[in-house]
mmCIF file of C-alpha atoms in Angstrom:
data_model
loop_
_atom_site.group_PDB
_atom_site.id
_atom_site.type_symbol
_atom_site.label_atom_id
_atom_site.label_comp_id
_atom_site.label_asym_id
_atom_site.label_seq_id
_atom_site.Cartn_x
_atom_site.Cartn_y
_atom_site.Cartn_z
ATOM 1 C CA MET U 1 221.873 232.597 247.478
ATOM 2 C CA SER U 2 223.181 228.894 248.313
ATOM 3 C CA THR U 3 219.408 228.306 248.007
ATOM 4 C CA THR U 4 219.668 229.790 244.700
ATOM 5 C CA ILE U 5 222.710 228.224 243.550
ATOM 6 C CA THR U 6 221.440 224.616 244.821
ATOM 7 C CA THR U 7 217.975 224.695 243.373
ATOM 8 C CA ARG U 8 219.577 225.998 240.056
ATOM 9 C CA THR U 9 222.409 222.944 239.937
ATOM 10 C CA ALA U 10 219.034 220.539 240.813
ATOM 11 C CA ASP U 11 217.899 222.235 237.425
ATOM 12 C CA LEU U 12 220.359 221.299 235.266
ATOM 13 C CA ARG U 13 220.470 217.674 236.463
ATOM 14 C CA ALA U 14 216.913 217.779 235.196
ATOM 15 C CA VAL U 15 217.992 218.740 231.926
ATOM 16 C CA PHE U 16 220.431 216.369 231.568
ATOM 17 C CA GLU U 17 218.454 213.478 233.037
ATOM 18 C CA SER U 18 215.710 213.928 230.756
ATOM 19 C CA LEU U 19 218.170 213.559 228.022
ATOM 20 C CA GLU U 20 218.430 209.670 226.363
ATOM 21 C CA LEU U 21 222.699 210.413 225.738
ATOM 22 C CA PHE U 22 222.791 210.918 230.049
ATOM 23 C CA GLN U 23 220.059 208.132 231.082
ATOM 24 C CA THR U 24 222.509 205.726 232.284
ATOM 25 C CA LEU U 25 224.253 208.368 234.563
ATOM 26 C CA SER U 26 223.561 208.149 238.342
ATOM 27 C CA ALA U 27 223.037 210.889 239.928
ATOM 28 C CA ALA U 28 226.355 211.685 241.194
ATOM 29 C CA GLU U 29 227.393 211.276 237.811
ATOM 30 C CA VAL U 30 225.041 213.499 236.490
ATOM 31 C CA SER U 31 226.084 215.854 238.856
ATOM 32 C CA GLU U 32 229.924 215.342 238.023
ATOM 33 C CA VAL U 33 229.125 216.234 234.070
ATOM 34 C CA VAL U 34 227.120 219.607 235.652
ATOM 35 C CA GLY U 35 230.074 220.873 237.135
ATOM 36 C CA ALA U 36 231.861 220.366 233.918
ATOM 37 C CA CYS U 37 229.728 222.637 232.094
ATOM 38 C CA THR U 38 229.246 225.740 231.522
ATOM 39 C CA VAL U 39 226.124 227.745 231.175
ATOM 40 C CA GLU U 40 225.953 230.592 228.444
ATOM 41 C CA ALA U 41 223.331 233.224 227.465
ATOM 42 C CA MET U 42 222.574 234.257 223.717
ATOM 43 C CA GLU U 43 220.369 236.846 222.889
ATOM 44 C CA ALA U 44 218.041 236.593 219.657
ATOM 45 C CA GLN U 45 219.665 236.591 216.177
ATOM 46 C CA THR U 46 223.562 235.750 217.732
ATOM 47 C CA THR U 47 225.178 233.400 216.122
ATOM 48 C CA LEU U 48 226.490 230.205 218.365
ATOM 49 C CA PHE U 49 228.890 228.933 215.610
ATOM 50 C CA GLU U 50 229.530 229.039 212.347
ATOM 51 C CA GLN U 51 229.494 226.476 209.477
ATOM 52 C CA GLY U 52 233.205 225.781 209.200
ATOM 53 C CA ASP U 53 233.988 226.412 213.003
ATOM 54 C CA GLU U 54 236.443 223.570 214.563
ATOM 55 C CA SER U 55 234.171 221.742 216.430
ATOM 56 C CA ASP U 56 234.844 221.536 220.125
ATOM 57 C CA ALA U 57 231.819 221.492 222.328
ATOM 58 C CA LEU U 58 228.197 219.814 223.260
ATOM 59 C CA TYR U 59 225.626 222.034 223.572
ATOM 60 C CA ILE U 60 221.955 221.608 225.470
ATOM 61 C CA VAL U 61 219.020 224.118 224.918
ATOM 62 C CA ARG U 62 218.334 224.981 227.912
ATOM 63 C CA SER U 63 215.479 227.504 226.933
ATOM 64 C CA GLY U 64 214.638 229.148 224.159
ATOM 65 C CA THR U 65 214.628 228.497 220.634
ATOM 66 C CA LEU U 66 217.756 227.813 217.933
ATOM 67 C CA GLU U 67 218.113 227.634 213.693
ATOM 68 C CA VAL U 68 220.363 225.316 212.109
ATOM 69 C CA ALA U 69 221.359 226.670 208.850
ATOM 70 C CA ALA U 70 223.955 225.721 205.956
ATOM 71 C CA VAL U 71 224.961 227.024 202.805
ATOM 72 C CA SER U 72 224.522 224.991 199.726
ATOM 73 C CA PRO U 73 226.607 223.872 197.256
ATOM 74 C CA LEU U 74 224.120 227.279 194.959
ATOM 75 C CA GLY U 75 225.615 229.857 198.035
ATOM 76 C CA GLU U 76 221.893 229.604 199.471
ATOM 77 C CA LYS U 77 221.240 229.530 203.187
ATOM 78 C CA VAL U 78 219.210 226.070 204.117
ATOM 79 C CA VAL U 79 217.555 225.978 207.075
ATOM 80 C CA LEU U 80 217.874 222.571 208.184
ATOM 81 C CA ALA U 81 215.869 222.216 211.788
ATOM 82 C CA THR U 82 215.257 224.677 214.515
ATOM 83 C CA LEU U 83 216.032 223.193 218.450
ATOM 84 C CA GLY U 84 213.887 223.547 221.432
ATOM 85 C CA GLU U 85 214.185 223.086 224.822
ATOM 86 C CA GLY U 86 216.246 220.065 226.142
ATOM 87 C CA THR U 87 218.110 219.544 222.743
ATOM 88 C CA VAL U 88 221.649 218.394 222.233
ATOM 89 C CA VAL U 89 223.830 219.970 219.565
ATOM 90 C CA GLY U 90 227.060 218.896 218.134
ATOM 91 C CA GLU U 91 227.226 215.453 220.409
ATOM 92 C CA MET U 92 229.947 214.272 218.382
ATOM 93 C CA SER U 93 232.240 217.043 219.024
ATOM 94 C CA LEU U 94 233.314 215.410 222.131
ATOM 95 C CA ILE U 95 235.456 212.817 220.192
ATOM 96 C CA GLU U 96 236.239 214.325 217.128
ATOM 97 C CA GLY U 97 237.340 217.636 216.192
ATOM 98 C CA GLY U 98 236.889 219.011 212.490
ATOM 99 C CA PRO U 99 234.787 221.466 210.631
ATOM 100 C CA ARG U 100 231.192 222.182 212.162
ATOM 101 C CA SER U 101 228.713 221.196 209.366
ATOM 102 C CA ALA U 102 226.091 224.027 209.690
ATOM 103 C CA THR U 103 225.533 227.704 211.239
ATOM 104 C CA VAL U 104 223.476 227.415 214.613
ATOM 105 C CA SER U 105 222.112 230.634 215.496
ATOM 106 C CA ALA U 106 219.561 231.603 218.233
ATOM 107 C CA VAL U 107 216.195 232.888 217.305
ATOM 108 C CA ASP U 108 215.178 234.436 220.431
ATOM 109 C CA GLU U 109 216.998 234.575 224.112
ATOM 110 C CA VAL U 110 218.534 231.123 224.535
ATOM 111 C CA GLU U 111 220.584 229.937 227.030
ATOM 112 C CA VAL U 112 222.563 226.597 226.648
ATOM 113 C CA LEU U 113 225.192 224.339 228.437
ATOM 114 C CA LYS U 114 227.857 223.825 227.255
ATOM 115 C CA LEU U 115 229.988 221.050 227.294
ATOM 116 C CA SER U 116 233.514 221.443 226.390
ATOM 117 C CA ARG U 117 235.901 218.710 224.465
ATOM 118 C CA ALA U 118 238.925 219.977 226.852
ATOM 119 C CA SER U 119 236.487 219.464 229.869
ATOM 120 C CA PHE U 120 235.316 216.090 228.456
ATOM 121 C CA GLU U 121 238.942 214.878 227.690
ATOM 122 C CA ALA U 122 240.307 215.843 230.965
ATOM 123 C CA MET U 123 236.911 213.600 232.450
ATOM 124 C CA ARG U 124 238.355 210.797 230.435
ATOM 125 C CA ARG U 125 242.029 211.159 231.212
ATOM 126 C CA ALA U 126 240.562 211.274 234.819
ATOM 127 C CA GLY U 127 238.879 207.704 234.430
ATOM 128 C CA SER U 128 236.087 209.487 234.856
ATOM 129 C CA LYS U 129 232.842 206.594 234.137
ATOM 130 C CA ALA U 130 230.496 209.518 233.297
ATOM 131 C CA ALA U 131 232.502 210.165 230.775
ATOM 132 C CA TYR U 132 232.656 206.447 229.176
ATOM 133 C CA LYS U 133 229.093 206.370 229.703
ATOM 134 C CA ILE U 134 228.970 209.365 227.822
ATOM 135 C CA ILE U 135 230.499 207.594 224.857
ATOM 136 C CA LEU U 136 228.543 204.358 224.873
ATOM 137 C CA GLY U 137 225.782 206.348 224.451
ATOM 138 C CA LEU U 138 227.140 208.319 221.341
ATOM 139 C CA ALA U 139 228.018 204.509 220.303
ATOM 140 C CA ARG U 140 224.397 203.431 220.360
ATOM 141 C CA THR U 141 223.273 206.980 218.651
ATOM 142 C CA VAL U 142 225.762 206.515 215.787
ATOM 143 C CA GLY U 143 225.181 202.883 215.620
ATOM 144 C CA GLU U 144 220.942 203.452 215.513
ATOM 145 C CA ARG U 145 222.231 206.297 212.676
ATOM 146 C CA ARG U 146 224.422 203.975 210.260
ATOM 147 C CA ARG U 147 221.525 201.433 210.724
ATOM 148 C CA GLN U 148 218.868 203.702 209.315
ATOM 149 C CA THR U 149 221.505 205.239 207.217
ATOM 150 C CA ASP U 150 221.747 201.525 205.473
ATOM 151 C CA GLU U 151 218.078 200.993 205.453
ATOM 152 C CA ARG U 152 217.503 204.462 203.764
ATOM 153 C CA VAL U 153 219.898 203.793 200.727
ATOM 154 C CA GLN U 154 218.898 200.135 200.981
ATOM 155 C CA GLU U 155 215.452 201.523 200.009
ATOM 156 C CA VAL U 156 216.350 203.306 196.859
ATOM 157 C CA PHE U 157 218.130 200.557 195.087
ATOM 158 C CA LEU U 158 215.865 197.627 195.807
ATOM 159 C CA ASP U 159 212.998 199.348 193.866
ATOM 160 C CA PRO U 160 214.624 201.986 191.707
ATOM 161 C CA ASP U 161 211.166 202.365 189.826
ATOM 162 C CA ASP U 162 209.946 203.552 192.674
ATOM 163 C CA HIS U 163 212.217 206.855 193.348
ATOM 164 C CA ILE U 164 213.644 207.700 190.172
ATOM 165 C CA ASP U 165 210.681 210.648 190.047
ATOM 166 C CA ALA U 166 212.038 211.806 193.126
ATOM 167 C CA PHE U 167 215.318 211.778 192.096
ATOM 168 C CA GLU U 168 213.929 213.401 189.064
ATOM 169 C CA SER U 169 212.315 216.351 190.696
ATOM 170 C CA GLN U 170 215.087 217.225 192.477
ATOM 171 C CA LEU U 171 217.891 217.086 189.905
ATOM 172 C CA HIS U 172 215.473 219.661 187.787
ATOM 173 C CA ASP U 173 214.779 222.092 191.102
ATOM 174 C CA MET U 174 218.508 221.913 191.355
ATOM 175 C CA LEU U 175 219.509 223.168 187.957
ATOM 176 C CA GLY U 176 216.277 225.791 187.839
ATOM 177 C CA ARG U 177 218.254 227.201 190.808
ATOM 178 C CA LEU U 178 221.590 227.125 189.227
ATOM 179 C CA ARG U 179 220.297 228.911 186.088
ATOM 180 C CA LYS U 180 218.687 231.617 188.295
ATOM 181 C CA ALA U 181 222.060 232.075 190.133
ATOM 182 C CA MET Q 1 248.193 182.957 236.880
ATOM 183 C CA PRO Q 2 249.481 182.942 233.198
ATOM 184 C CA THR Q 3 248.813 180.025 231.136
ATOM 185 C CA ASP Q 4 249.638 178.768 227.352
ATOM 186 C CA ARG Q 5 246.473 181.184 226.586
ATOM 187 C CA HIS Q 6 248.584 184.133 228.150
ATOM 188 C CA ARG Q 7 251.509 183.142 226.696
ATOM 189 C CA LEU Q 8 249.989 183.269 223.122
ATOM 190 C CA ALA Q 9 248.035 186.209 223.540
ATOM 191 C CA ARG Q 10 251.056 188.163 224.854
ATOM 192 C CA GLU Q 11 253.373 186.973 221.585
ATOM 193 C CA ALA Q 12 250.728 187.785 219.539
ATOM 194 C CA LEU Q 13 249.295 191.406 220.729
ATOM 195 C CA ARG Q 14 252.284 193.054 222.790
ATOM 196 C CA THR Q 15 253.415 194.756 219.926
ATOM 197 C CA ARG Q 16 250.080 196.313 218.690
ATOM 198 C CA PRO Q 17 249.632 200.171 220.788
ATOM 199 C CA PHE Q 18 246.352 199.389 221.998
ATOM 200 C CA PHE Q 19 247.710 196.075 224.553
ATOM 201 C CA ASP Q 20 251.475 197.220 224.758
ATOM 202 C CA ALA Q 21 249.550 200.303 226.679
ATOM 203 C CA LEU Q 22 248.492 197.740 229.190
ATOM 204 C CA SER Q 23 249.987 196.985 232.355
ATOM 205 C CA ASP Q 24 250.502 193.015 232.700
ATOM 206 C CA GLU Q 25 247.373 192.971 235.287
ATOM 207 C CA GLU Q 26 245.594 194.808 233.109
ATOM 208 C CA PHE Q 27 246.670 192.438 229.964
ATOM 209 C CA ASP Q 28 245.981 189.325 231.896
ATOM 210 C CA ARG Q 29 242.416 190.071 233.230
ATOM 211 C CA LEU Q 30 241.588 191.112 229.445
ATOM 212 C CA ILE Q 31 242.582 187.820 228.730
ATOM 213 C CA ASP Q 32 241.531 186.119 231.575
ATOM 214 C CA ALA Q 33 237.480 187.807 230.219
ATOM 215 C CA CYS Q 34 238.313 186.754 226.869
ATOM 216 C CA ASP Q 35 237.673 183.023 225.448
ATOM 217 C CA VAL Q 36 240.155 181.537 222.994
ATOM 218 C CA ARG Q 37 238.434 180.697 219.443
ATOM 219 C CA THR Q 38 240.106 178.539 216.846
ATOM 220 C CA LEU Q 39 238.305 178.688 214.003
ATOM 221 C CA ALA Q 40 239.084 175.933 210.643
ATOM 222 C CA PRO Q 41 239.264 177.500 207.137
ATOM 223 C CA ARG Q 42 235.730 178.353 205.673
ATOM 224 C CA GLU Q 43 234.638 178.448 209.100
ATOM 225 C CA VAL Q 44 231.994 181.710 209.635
ATOM 226 C CA LEU Q 45 232.876 183.764 212.539
ATOM 227 C CA TRP Q 46 229.340 185.740 212.285
ATOM 228 C CA ALA Q 47 226.525 186.129 209.661
ATOM 229 C CA VAL Q 48 224.231 188.872 208.083
ATOM 230 C CA GLY Q 49 221.433 188.516 209.829
ATOM 231 C CA ARG Q 50 222.615 187.253 213.342
ATOM 232 C CA GLN Q 51 222.552 189.009 217.050
ATOM 233 C CA GLY Q 52 226.237 190.192 217.898
ATOM 234 C CA GLN Q 53 226.967 189.475 221.277
ATOM 235 C CA SER Q 54 230.472 189.507 221.765
ATOM 236 C CA CYS Q 55 233.504 191.455 219.934
ATOM 237 C CA TYR Q 56 236.936 189.979 218.647
ATOM 238 C CA VAL Q 57 240.450 190.074 218.634
ATOM 239 C CA LEU Q 58 242.573 188.505 215.959
ATOM 240 C CA ILE Q 59 245.343 186.689 216.973
ATOM 241 C CA SER Q 60 246.721 184.736 214.569
ATOM 242 C CA GLY Q 61 245.530 183.410 210.827
ATOM 243 C CA ARG Q 62 243.531 185.573 208.196
ATOM 244 C CA LEU Q 63 239.960 186.444 208.283
ATOM 245 C CA GLU Q 64 237.713 187.828 205.419
ATOM 246 C CA GLN Q 65 235.172 190.132 206.193
ATOM 247 C CA SER Q 66 232.110 191.069 203.227
ATOM 248 C CA LEU Q 67 229.187 192.981 203.093
ATOM 249 C CA THR Q 68 226.688 194.167 200.913
ATOM 250 C CA ARG Q 69 226.409 198.245 200.426
ATOM 251 C CA GLN Q 70 224.514 200.081 198.074
ATOM 252 C CA PRO Q 71 225.468 201.396 195.473
ATOM 253 C CA VAL Q 72 228.746 199.882 195.386
ATOM 254 C CA GLY Q 73 227.720 196.559 195.721
ATOM 255 C CA ARG Q 74 229.385 193.533 197.514
ATOM 256 C CA LYS Q 75 232.806 194.720 199.445
ATOM 257 C CA VAL Q 76 235.407 192.755 201.027
ATOM 258 C CA THR Q 77 238.105 192.860 203.214
ATOM 259 C CA GLN Q 78 240.830 190.572 204.412
ATOM 260 C CA ILE Q 79 241.964 190.665 208.195
ATOM 261 C CA ASP Q 80 245.226 189.499 209.029
ATOM 262 C CA ARG Q 81 246.783 191.643 211.195
ATOM 263 C CA PRO Q 82 247.532 190.213 214.845
ATOM 264 C CA GLY Q 83 245.712 192.995 217.195
ATOM 265 C CA THR Q 84 242.994 193.586 214.963
ATOM 266 C CA PHE Q 85 239.444 194.594 216.719
ATOM 267 C CA MET Q 86 236.286 193.340 215.127
ATOM 268 C CA ALA Q 87 232.590 193.765 215.585
ATOM 269 C CA LEU Q 88 233.336 196.131 218.727
ATOM 270 C CA SER Q 89 230.479 198.032 218.633
ATOM 271 C CA TYR Q 90 228.173 195.043 219.656
ATOM 272 C CA LEU Q 91 230.043 195.270 222.976
ATOM 273 C CA VAL Q 92 227.462 198.321 222.911
ATOM 274 C CA LYS Q 93 223.930 196.897 221.554
ATOM 275 C CA PRO Q 94 223.232 193.413 220.265
ATOM 276 C CA TRP Q 95 222.512 194.713 216.658
ATOM 277 C CA ARG Q 96 222.271 191.925 213.617
ATOM 278 C CA HIS Q 97 225.344 191.404 211.841
ATOM 279 C CA HIS Q 98 225.370 193.680 208.541
ATOM 280 C CA SER Q 99 228.279 191.773 207.685
ATOM 281 C CA SER Q 100 229.903 188.175 207.414
ATOM 282 C CA ALA Q 101 233.151 187.102 208.350
ATOM 283 C CA VAL Q 102 234.643 183.648 207.462
ATOM 284 C CA ALA Q 103 238.186 182.303 208.106
ATOM 285 C CA LEU Q 104 240.314 181.966 205.460
ATOM 286 C CA GLU Q 105 242.699 179.717 207.045
ATOM 287 C CA ARG Q 106 243.047 177.803 210.996
ATOM 288 C CA SER Q 107 242.704 181.413 212.794
ATOM 289 C CA VAL Q 108 243.256 182.069 216.330
ATOM 290 C CA VAL Q 109 240.745 184.621 217.573
ATOM 291 C CA LEU Q 110 239.403 185.764 220.898
ATOM 292 C CA LYS Q 111 236.169 186.924 222.011
ATOM 293 C CA LEU Q 112 234.940 189.150 224.569
ATOM 294 C CA ASP Q 113 231.444 188.896 225.383
ATOM 295 C CA ARG Q 114 229.177 191.752 225.626
ATOM 296 C CA GLU Q 115 227.973 190.484 229.486
ATOM 297 C CA ARG Q 116 231.569 190.312 230.441
ATOM 298 C CA PHE Q 117 232.677 193.844 229.145
ATOM 299 C CA GLU Q 118 230.126 195.136 231.035
ATOM 300 C CA ALA Q 119 230.493 194.009 234.358
ATOM 301 C CA MET Q 120 233.919 195.124 233.840
ATOM 302 C CA PHE Q 121 232.820 198.296 233.129
ATOM 303 C CA GLU Q 122 230.237 198.591 235.634
ATOM 304 C CA ALA Q 123 233.234 197.593 238.259
ATOM 305 C CA GLY Q 124 235.173 200.896 236.680
ATOM 306 C CA ASP Q 125 237.687 198.499 235.257
ATOM 307 C CA ALA Q 126 240.237 200.681 233.226
ATOM 308 C CA VAL Q 127 240.595 197.580 230.609
ATOM 309 C CA ALA Q 128 236.676 198.749 230.090
ATOM 310 C CA PHE Q 129 237.874 201.859 229.791
ATOM 311 C CA ARG Q 130 240.680 201.419 227.192
ATOM 312 C CA LEU Q 131 238.115 199.600 224.942
ATOM 313 C CA VAL Q 132 236.026 202.113 225.006
ATOM 314 C CA ASP Q 133 238.867 204.673 223.937
ATOM 315 C CA GLU Q 134 239.356 201.964 221.226
ATOM 316 C CA LEU Q 135 235.586 202.327 220.257
ATOM 317 C CA ALA Q 136 235.203 205.532 220.267
ATOM 318 C CA GLU Q 137 238.259 205.727 217.307
ATOM 319 C CA ALA Q 138 236.169 203.348 215.306
ATOM 320 C CA LEU Q 139 232.934 205.635 215.891
ATOM 321 C CA VAL Q 140 234.307 208.057 214.229
ATOM 322 C CA GLN Q 141 235.211 206.675 210.884
ATOM 323 C CA GLU Q 142 231.558 204.927 210.905
ATOM 324 C CA MET Q 143 230.132 208.393 211.422
ATOM 325 C CA ARG Q 144 232.127 209.546 208.303
ATOM 326 C CA ASP Q 145 230.891 206.501 206.504
ATOM 327 C CA ALA Q 146 227.709 207.313 207.252
ATOM 328 C CA ASN Q 147 227.820 210.652 206.458
ATOM 329 C CA GLU Q 148 229.625 210.154 203.286
ATOM 330 C CA ARG Q 149 227.117 207.012 201.802
ATOM 331 C CA LEU Q 150 224.011 209.716 202.342
ATOM 332 C CA HIS Q 151 225.568 212.475 201.250
ATOM 333 C CA GLU Q 152 227.009 210.377 197.589
ATOM 334 C CA VAL Q 153 223.254 208.804 197.354
ATOM 335 C CA PHE Q 154 221.033 211.796 198.336
ATOM 336 C CA GLY Q 155 223.920 214.489 197.849
ATOM 337 C CA ASN Q 156 224.608 213.796 194.240
ATOM 338 C CA PRO Q 157 221.433 213.204 193.033
ATOM 339 C CA ALA Q 158 222.195 213.167 188.835
ATOM 340 C CA GLU Q 159 224.866 210.341 189.703
ATOM 341 C CA THR Q 160 222.098 208.393 191.857
ATOM 342 C CA LEU Q 161 219.581 209.040 188.954
ATOM 343 C CA ARG Q 162 222.335 207.192 186.446
ATOM 344 C CA LEU Q 163 222.638 204.484 188.738
ATOM 345 C CA LEU Q 164 218.593 203.840 189.039
ATOM 346 C CA ARG Q 165 218.095 204.328 185.649
ATOM 347 C CA ARG Q 166 220.965 201.640 184.267
ATOM 348 C CA ARG Q 167 219.616 199.028 187.519
ATOM 349 C CA THR Q 168 216.117 199.385 185.753
ATOM 350 C CA ARG Q 169 217.255 198.846 182.341
ATOM 351 C CA ASN Q 170 218.589 195.723 183.592
ATOM 352 C CA ALA Q 171 216.473 194.315 185.577
#
């Protein structure tokens, strides 16, 4: 039994160590984070959380596939992504509440690791270096994302001629769907 | 040992919540880790494209931070409240600055280099952790801004199309 638990813990540690967000954590710090997580099993076609739910945890896909979908302003379900093993979902939930921007559900049988904001805040309050390293990791991710956003937006307005067609076609699609609805 | 620098910083910053929450020892450690920089009027603190290696805290004076952001154009913010953190995210990585900051009058700032911050963090210094707490607050705002910009441009194609056509006509 203890061998099984040790193997499972080592297995979970390996999941964390493979993820960029946790790359700067030492083995002991990863173990600390693993200890703060719970493992949740989901049956196929069940929902992890719904668009609009309060963001209260980060999830890591341990096995199986999740689907991320949102309801468009026209009321249509739009599948935004499918997430496989080793993907992190909702990392900003660790430092920010607010409503979930999409619904995430299991395509097949899924196992996820859950790190709740409450557990993470307890680690912060206790002065855990691991928790602070994770925030620095989030800061790197957000910083890169913001720079990519700036570049993407800048590109559109620097060469308007190159993008007018794409926005026209997007608008026509939207109007077409509105008429159908 | 407290110096003029400590006295100056204490007088300017102790009423600000972040600094007020630090113990005397923590406050002194933070000041010791920083350099004091005095800026002449119109002196540039950082410029667009320059690699950011430090964060700053305003002690006195007034600065102007400006950046160009599509589609709104140039955005200017005045910083005049002592204790305001500037360029905090550069403690994380030496990104290139997307804005510039210039002194509008004689101003004094504390400068904390990333390397010093990293040394404090690695040593498990609570002051470094408090700085990360402050950074987390700024992150939330930064993420919201990025999402709003994406939504503004790509989630509202009619308005973006109108702006693009106007720019093509004016080009």
